[in-house]
Amino acid sequence: MLVNDAPGTVGQPRSTAIEPLLSIRNLAVHIGQTAAVSEISLDIFRGEFLGVVGESGSGKSVTARAVLGLLPAHARVTGSITLDGEELLGASDQRLRRVRGGKIGLVFQDALAALDPVYTVGDQLVEALLAHHELPKKEARARAADLLAEVRIPQPVQHLSRYPHELSGGMRQRVVIASALIADPALILADEPTTALDVTVQRQVLDLIAEISASRGTAVMLITHDLSVVAETCDRVTVFYGGLLVEEAAAVTLFDSPRHPYTSALLRSLPRLGTQGPFEAIPGSPAQIRGELSSCPFAPRCSFVTEDCTTHVPREHSDAHGRHRCLRPLQSGST
């Protein structure tokens, strides 16, 4: 197998661009003594729906916050993050503010916290529209109603006068999605957007994001710990563990034949229709890396561990399946 020099090139069924929209290279983030992210490289292409999965503390949200320039001031960040060829690491706060809500639309899990409780939905959308577009206030309000209609909020004109607390959780999340679309972003970054919603509303919100991605040609980076969500929506999947990207493949390929033992363990822990008995939990606890990463972070929990796994970080390899970091990758069809 060959060491992969071009991450993110597997499985982009809806993407026609050769150059990635977002390119992350050798990203490392240290927060205090913790190595939150270690040498991560990935690409997102225009129109692609990318899933980023892993347990809490795996580095998913830290990577997203690095893209947005929202890490703590004391965080040490190295590597490169480019959006449309423009380097974001080291960019000024003013430039990053234009990127956030501009080229990148944000959808976070706590819609109530994302919306100002003392302003109506219409006032908040109009303010954001005027910040990105030069247009009369009356036209901005009409566009705000159009955005609410696009995210399937009934009676959009009437809902412009509602306050966030007057809306259900699912409706608030739709308003947040509408806000993310104001500047017609090239990328929507959705960090656990359905965590606080019930199952039925989760599906509606995910379907909505997928439909917007397809109709607008907008790329989506969906960060989640829920593999069932990824199976329903994503073109390609990256799996994080211990601050390391341990596997990447087209969604169908990854679910049919995972190569990394951690991915396989995640899939075995999912509930399945028609089966009985307890879930197969992953033994041990998620890794927290202190100092520099010096071994496979999954080694203490892996049933295939060898001595080499505990003495150095596995190199990244690519093959027809995709990318992975494992000295003993599972064979096709293994679980």
Tab-separated table of C-alpha atoms in Angstrom:
chain	number	residue	atom	x	y	z
A	1	MET	CA	0.000	0.000	0.000
A	2	LEU	CA	1.060	3.601	-0.571
A	3	VAL	CA	1.148	6.453	1.854
A	4	ASN	CA	-1.681	8.775	0.909
A	5	ASP	CA	-0.581	12.231	-0.297
A	6	ALA	CA	-3.990	13.451	-1.438
A	7	PRO	CA	-6.539	13.013	1.351
A	8	GLY	CA	-10.197	13.342	0.651
A	9	THR	CA	-10.118	12.055	-2.919
A	10	VAL	CA	-12.308	9.013	-2.389
A	11	GLY	CA	-16.015	8.972	-3.064
A	12	GLN	CA	-17.349	12.377	-4.091
A	13	PRO	CA	-20.514	11.313	-5.949
A	14	ARG	CA	-22.033	14.788	-6.118
A	15	SER	CA	-18.839	16.756	-6.650
A	16	THR	CA	-17.492	17.746	-10.041
A	17	ALA	CA	-14.644	19.999	-8.906
A	18	ILE	CA	-11.055	18.791	-9.111
A	19	GLU	CA	-9.760	21.222	-6.498
A	20	PRO	CA	-11.233	20.919	-3.006
A	21	LEU	CA	-13.359	23.694	-1.580
A	22	LEU	CA	-11.887	23.214	1.901
A	23	SER	CA	-8.453	21.700	2.322
A	24	ILE	CA	-6.951	20.841	5.715
A	25	ARG	CA	-3.317	19.743	5.821
A	26	ASN	CA	-1.365	18.417	8.812
A	27	LEU	CA	-3.574	20.230	11.303
A	28	ALA	CA	-2.423	19.902	14.905
A	29	VAL	CA	-4.069	21.625	17.873
A	30	HIS	CA	-2.722	21.653	21.418
A	31	ILE	CA	-4.826	23.131	24.195
A	32	GLY	CA	-2.687	23.280	27.295
A	33	GLN	CA	-1.022	19.882	27.626
A	34	THR	CA	-3.729	18.113	25.603
A	35	ALA	CA	-3.152	17.150	21.980
A	36	ALA	CA	-6.731	17.750	20.830
A	37	VAL	CA	-5.914	17.154	17.139
A	38	SER	CA	-2.843	15.433	15.692
A	39	GLU	CA	-1.756	15.873	12.067
A	40	ILE	CA	-5.199	15.705	10.439
A	41	SER	CA	-5.562	16.145	6.675
A	42	LEU	CA	-8.867	16.107	4.803
A	43	ASP	CA	-10.638	17.725	1.865
A	44	ILE	CA	-14.232	18.736	1.227
A	45	PHE	CA	-15.401	19.215	-2.349
A	46	ARG	CA	-18.144	21.468	-3.689
A	47	GLY	CA	-21.600	19.965	-3.329
A	48	GLU	CA	-20.334	17.101	-1.177
A	49	PHE	CA	-22.001	15.903	2.029
A	50	LEU	CA	-19.169	14.828	4.344
A	51	GLY	CA	-19.770	13.113	7.685
A	52	VAL	CA	-17.252	13.486	10.522
A	53	VAL	CA	-17.875	10.926	13.267
A	54	GLY	CA	-16.304	9.794	16.511
A	55	GLU	CA	-16.844	9.729	20.254
A	56	SER	CA	-16.838	12.862	22.389
A	57	GLY	CA	-13.313	14.238	22.673
A	58	SER	CA	-12.146	12.693	19.392
A	59	GLY	CA	-11.237	16.056	17.839
A	60	LYS	CA	-14.263	16.620	15.582
A	61	SER	CA	-15.464	19.923	16.995
A	62	VAL	CA	-11.927	21.184	17.638
A	63	THR	CA	-11.197	20.707	13.935
A	64	ALA	CA	-14.359	22.625	13.037
A	65	ARG	CA	-13.464	25.451	15.402
A	66	ALA	CA	-9.976	25.611	13.912
A	67	VAL	CA	-11.562	26.087	10.472
A	68	LEU	CA	-13.702	28.912	11.851
A	69	GLY	CA	-10.932	30.549	13.884
A	70	LEU	CA	-12.883	30.023	17.109
A	71	LEU	CA	-10.291	28.191	19.200
A	72	PRO	CA	-9.194	29.626	22.568
A	73	ALA	CA	-6.477	32.258	22.350
A	74	HIS	CA	-4.041	29.976	24.203
A	75	ALA	CA	-4.466	27.086	21.724
A	76	ARG	CA	-1.362	26.222	19.688
A	77	VAL	CA	-2.317	25.496	16.073
A	78	THR	CA	-0.068	24.355	13.226
A	79	GLY	CA	-0.712	23.151	9.690
A	80	SER	CA	-2.797	24.700	6.939
A	81	ILE	CA	-6.501	25.319	6.324
A	82	THR	CA	-7.485	26.794	2.952
A	83	LEU	CA	-10.950	27.748	1.734
A	84	ASP	CA	-11.163	28.328	-2.009
A	85	GLY	CA	-7.371	28.532	-1.979
A	86	GLU	CA	-7.291	31.201	0.756
A	87	GLU	CA	-5.299	30.396	3.890
A	88	LEU	CA	-7.418	30.739	7.039
A	89	LEU	CA	-4.846	29.890	9.713
A	90	GLY	CA	-3.289	33.162	10.769
A	91	ALA	CA	-5.955	35.268	9.028
A	92	SER	CA	-7.081	38.446	10.776
A	93	ASP	CA	-10.138	38.453	13.026
A	94	GLN	CA	-11.849	40.794	10.575
A	95	ARG	CA	-11.271	38.387	7.690
A	96	LEU	CA	-12.446	35.385	9.711
A	97	ARG	CA	-15.623	37.223	10.701
A	98	ARG	CA	-16.387	37.719	6.997
A	99	VAL	CA	-15.791	34.016	6.356
A	100	ARG	CA	-18.070	32.950	9.235
A	101	GLY	CA	-21.600	33.472	8.061
A	102	GLY	CA	-20.255	34.349	4.604
A	103	LYS	CA	-18.517	31.561	2.710
A	104	ILE	CA	-19.206	29.227	5.641
A	105	GLY	CA	-22.707	28.932	7.103
A	106	LEU	CA	-22.924	27.681	10.684
A	107	VAL	CA	-25.524	25.340	12.172
A	108	PHE	CA	-24.854	24.386	15.790
A	109	GLN	CA	-26.748	22.043	18.081
A	110	ASP	CA	-28.198	24.582	20.535
A	111	ALA	CA	-30.516	26.709	18.412
A	112	LEU	CA	-31.914	28.517	21.449
A	113	ALA	CA	-28.422	29.704	22.399
A	114	ALA	CA	-27.671	30.701	18.805
A	115	LEU	CA	-30.700	33.012	18.633
A	116	ASP	CA	-31.071	36.244	20.633
A	117	PRO	CA	-34.091	35.830	22.936
A	118	VAL	CA	-34.949	39.563	23.017
A	119	TYR	CA	-35.240	40.032	19.239
A	120	THR	CA	-37.799	38.558	16.887
A	121	VAL	CA	-36.801	36.018	14.280
A	122	GLY	CA	-37.407	38.624	11.572
A	123	ASP	CA	-35.245	41.266	13.244
A	124	GLN	CA	-32.338	38.816	13.562
A	125	LEU	CA	-32.551	37.612	9.972
A	126	VAL	CA	-32.924	41.145	8.606
A	127	GLU	CA	-29.893	42.346	10.589
A	128	ALA	CA	-27.798	39.493	9.206
A	129	LEU	CA	-29.043	40.126	5.661
A	130	LEU	CA	-28.141	43.820	5.856
A	131	ALA	CA	-24.668	42.887	7.130
A	132	HIS	CA	-24.017	40.822	4.002
A	133	HIS	CA	-26.064	42.599	1.331
A	134	GLU	CA	-26.726	46.198	0.353
A	135	LEU	CA	-30.504	46.379	0.032
A	136	PRO	CA	-33.463	48.297	1.474
A	137	LYS	CA	-34.789	47.072	4.810
A	138	LYS	CA	-38.179	46.252	3.280
A	139	GLU	CA	-36.530	44.002	0.699
A	140	ALA	CA	-34.392	42.398	3.402
A	141	ARG	CA	-37.550	41.521	5.330
A	142	ALA	CA	-39.059	39.970	2.186
A	143	ARG	CA	-35.896	37.914	1.704
A	144	ALA	CA	-36.048	36.818	5.326
A	145	ALA	CA	-39.563	35.491	4.731
A	146	ASP	CA	-38.319	33.695	1.600
A	147	LEU	CA	-35.584	32.026	3.651
A	148	LEU	CA	-38.105	30.826	6.222
A	149	ALA	CA	-40.198	29.413	3.388
A	150	GLU	CA	-37.124	27.663	1.967
A	151	VAL	CA	-36.559	25.872	5.279
A	152	ARG	CA	-40.242	24.880	5.320
A	153	ILE	CA	-41.533	27.093	8.086
A	154	PRO	CA	-45.261	27.567	7.465
A	155	GLN	CA	-46.697	31.074	7.300
A	156	PRO	CA	-43.207	32.596	7.054
A	157	VAL	CA	-44.352	36.226	7.135
A	158	GLN	CA	-46.177	35.667	10.422
A	159	HIS	CA	-43.210	33.809	11.923
A	160	LEU	CA	-40.952	36.814	11.302
A	161	SER	CA	-42.707	38.470	14.252
A	162	ARG	CA	-42.198	35.516	16.621
A	163	TYR	CA	-39.555	35.343	19.342
A	164	PRO	CA	-37.318	32.246	19.572
A	165	HIS	CA	-38.985	31.008	22.771
A	166	GLU	CA	-42.317	30.925	20.943
A	167	LEU	CA	-41.038	28.293	18.516
A	168	SER	CA	-40.500	24.546	18.959
A	169	GLY	CA	-36.981	23.116	18.971
A	170	GLY	CA	-37.316	21.920	15.384
A	171	MET	CA	-38.614	25.301	14.205
A	172	ARG	CA	-35.750	27.115	15.951
A	173	GLN	CA	-33.247	24.849	14.242
A	174	ARG	CA	-34.864	25.681	10.897
A	175	VAL	CA	-34.418	29.375	11.673
A	176	VAL	CA	-30.735	28.727	12.385
A	177	ILE	CA	-30.442	26.925	9.034
A	178	ALA	CA	-32.157	29.880	7.328
A	179	SER	CA	-29.638	32.199	8.982
A	180	ALA	CA	-26.790	30.029	7.709
A	181	LEU	CA	-28.042	30.466	4.142
A	182	ILE	CA	-28.145	34.281	4.177
A	183	ALA	CA	-24.839	34.803	2.340
A	184	ASP	CA	-25.339	31.806	0.012
A	185	PRO	CA	-22.376	29.952	1.560
A	186	ALA	CA	-20.206	27.482	-0.302
A	187	LEU	CA	-19.981	25.311	2.844
A	188	ILE	CA	-22.389	24.615	5.688
A	189	LEU	CA	-20.670	23.457	8.868
A	190	ALA	CA	-23.211	21.597	10.989
A	191	ASP	CA	-21.938	20.557	14.436
A	192	GLU	CA	-24.332	18.040	16.045
A	193	PRO	CA	-27.352	19.894	14.581
A	194	THR	CA	-29.941	17.349	15.735
A	195	THR	CA	-28.723	16.406	19.226
A	196	ALA	CA	-31.466	18.241	21.148
A	197	LEU	CA	-34.319	17.139	18.859
A	198	ASP	CA	-36.598	14.118	18.962
A	199	VAL	CA	-36.125	11.388	16.371
A	200	THR	CA	-38.873	12.497	13.995
A	201	VAL	CA	-37.689	16.110	13.947
A	202	GLN	CA	-34.072	14.960	13.576
A	203	ARG	CA	-34.950	13.247	10.331
A	204	GLN	CA	-36.821	16.298	9.043
A	205	VAL	CA	-33.900	18.613	9.799
A	206	LEU	CA	-31.358	16.280	8.178
A	207	ASP	CA	-33.532	15.840	5.105
A	208	LEU	CA	-33.824	19.625	4.887
A	209	ILE	CA	-30.044	20.137	5.064
A	210	ALA	CA	-29.539	17.441	2.409
A	211	GLU	CA	-32.120	19.010	0.107
A	212	ILE	CA	-30.552	22.460	0.495
A	213	SER	CA	-27.119	20.987	-0.243
A	214	ALA	CA	-28.425	19.355	-3.422
A	215	SER	CA	-30.472	22.327	-4.653
A	216	ARG	CA	-27.855	25.003	-3.926
A	217	GLY	CA	-24.751	22.910	-4.636
A	218	THR	CA	-23.553	23.683	-1.108
A	219	ALA	CA	-21.026	21.410	0.562
A	220	VAL	CA	-21.895	20.182	4.056
A	221	MET	CA	-19.550	19.114	6.841
A	222	LEU	CA	-21.770	17.230	9.284
A	223	ILE	CA	-20.157	16.574	12.664
A	224	THR	CA	-21.915	13.910	14.701
A	225	HIS	CA	-21.424	10.929	16.980
A	226	ASP	CA	-24.447	9.207	15.427
A	227	LEU	CA	-23.497	6.766	12.672
A	228	SER	CA	-27.136	6.137	11.777
A	229	VAL	CA	-27.423	9.819	10.839
A	230	VAL	CA	-24.352	9.513	8.629
A	231	ALA	CA	-25.668	6.398	6.893
A	232	GLU	CA	-28.801	8.256	5.794
A	233	THR	CA	-27.238	11.460	4.523
A	234	CYS	CA	-23.513	11.445	3.772
A	235	ASP	CA	-21.542	10.807	0.600
A	236	ARG	CA	-18.255	10.252	2.392
A	237	VAL	CA	-17.289	9.614	6.019
A	238	THR	CA	-14.217	10.430	8.094
A	239	VAL	CA	-13.760	8.718	11.460
A	240	PHE	CA	-11.889	10.493	14.270
A	241	TYR	CA	-10.396	8.935	17.380
A	242	GLY	CA	-8.036	10.432	19.926
A	243	GLY	CA	-7.471	13.535	17.808
A	244	LEU	CA	-6.478	11.426	14.804
A	245	LEU	CA	-8.315	10.732	11.554
A	246	VAL	CA	-8.245	6.929	11.604
A	247	GLU	CA	-10.400	6.084	8.568
A	248	GLU	CA	-12.061	7.703	5.572
A	249	ALA	CA	-14.166	6.105	2.831
A	250	ALA	CA	-17.287	6.516	0.780
A	251	ALA	CA	-20.253	6.016	3.113
A	252	VAL	CA	-21.485	2.799	1.483
A	253	THR	CA	-17.977	1.331	1.507
A	254	LEU	CA	-17.305	2.233	5.110
A	255	PHE	CA	-20.544	0.697	6.383
A	256	ASP	CA	-20.120	-2.453	4.283
A	257	SER	CA	-16.452	-3.118	5.044
A	258	PRO	CA	-14.752	-0.959	7.697
A	259	ARG	CA	-10.972	-1.263	7.728
A	260	HIS	CA	-10.069	0.263	11.098
A	261	PRO	CA	-10.926	-1.724	14.264
A	262	TYR	CA	-12.397	1.406	15.860
A	263	THR	CA	-14.818	1.938	12.966
A	264	SER	CA	-15.805	-1.712	13.126
A	265	ALA	CA	-16.381	-1.450	16.889
A	266	LEU	CA	-18.570	1.635	16.399
A	267	LEU	CA	-20.697	-0.195	13.850
A	268	ARG	CA	-21.078	-3.250	16.111
A	269	SER	CA	-22.320	-0.998	18.912
A	270	LEU	CA	-25.278	0.211	16.823
A	271	PRO	CA	-28.723	-1.264	17.546
A	272	ARG	CA	-30.033	-3.425	14.694
A	273	LEU	CA	-33.594	-4.264	13.780
A	274	GLY	CA	-34.542	-7.888	14.385
A	275	THR	CA	-31.726	-8.602	16.850
A	276	GLN	CA	-31.940	-9.223	20.574
A	277	GLY	CA	-29.513	-8.951	23.434
A	278	PRO	CA	-27.345	-6.126	24.773
A	279	PHE	CA	-25.364	-3.755	22.572
A	280	GLU	CA	-21.701	-4.627	22.037
A	281	ALA	CA	-20.004	-1.773	23.871
A	282	ILE	CA	-16.408	-0.752	23.165
A	283	PRO	CA	-14.310	-1.644	26.231
A	284	GLY	CA	-12.406	1.070	28.064
A	285	SER	CA	-12.749	4.829	27.829
A	286	PRO	CA	-12.114	7.338	25.013
A	287	ALA	CA	-8.517	8.488	24.741
A	288	GLN	CA	-7.272	11.847	25.964
A	289	ILE	CA	-3.801	12.539	24.621
A	290	ARG	CA	-1.391	14.392	26.890
A	291	GLY	CA	1.676	15.827	25.217
A	292	GLU	CA	2.529	14.558	21.746
A	293	LEU	CA	0.767	11.542	20.270
A	294	SER	CA	3.339	8.716	20.240
A	295	SER	CA	1.260	5.578	19.570
A	296	CYS	CA	-2.037	4.463	18.114
A	297	PRO	CA	-4.624	6.139	20.380
A	298	PHE	CA	-6.989	3.178	20.031
A	299	ALA	CA	-4.372	0.610	21.093
A	300	PRO	CA	-5.563	0.292	24.748
A	301	ARG	CA	-9.075	-0.660	23.576
A	302	CYS	CA	-8.212	-2.687	20.469
A	303	SER	CA	-8.456	-6.497	20.332
A	304	PHE	CA	-5.958	-6.590	17.431
A	305	VAL	CA	-3.216	-4.583	19.167
A	306	THR	CA	0.442	-5.490	18.617
A	307	GLU	CA	3.594	-4.153	20.257
A	308	ASP	CA	4.220	-1.888	17.266
A	309	CYS	CA	0.848	-0.195	17.858
A	310	THR	CA	2.063	0.983	21.273
A	311	THR	CA	5.419	2.367	20.132
A	312	HIS	CA	4.557	4.648	17.199
A	313	VAL	CA	1.667	6.288	15.373
A	314	PRO	CA	0.584	4.193	12.366
A	315	ARG	CA	1.231	5.856	9.034
A	316	GLU	CA	-1.689	6.807	6.863
A	317	HIS	CA	-2.310	4.459	3.924
A	318	SER	CA	-4.668	4.562	0.990
A	319	ASP	CA	-6.108	1.858	-1.224
A	320	ALA	CA	-9.242	1.245	-3.270
A	321	HIS	CA	-11.263	1.348	-0.041
A	322	GLY	CA	-10.143	4.818	1.054
A	323	ARG	CA	-7.722	5.910	3.799
A	324	HIS	CA	-6.873	4.436	7.183
A	325	ARG	CA	-4.259	4.440	9.942
A	326	CYS	CA	-3.864	0.856	11.136
A	327	LEU	CA	-1.036	-1.674	11.169
A	328	ARG	CA	-3.519	-4.550	10.975
A	329	PRO	CA	-6.456	-3.257	8.896
A	330	LEU	CA	-9.519	-5.461	8.713
A	331	GLN	CA	-10.095	-7.218	5.424
A	332	SER	CA	-13.078	-6.514	3.200
A	333	GLY	CA	-16.266	-7.864	4.795
A	334	SER	CA	-14.749	-8.098	8.289
A	335	THR	CA	-16.521	-6.611	11.296
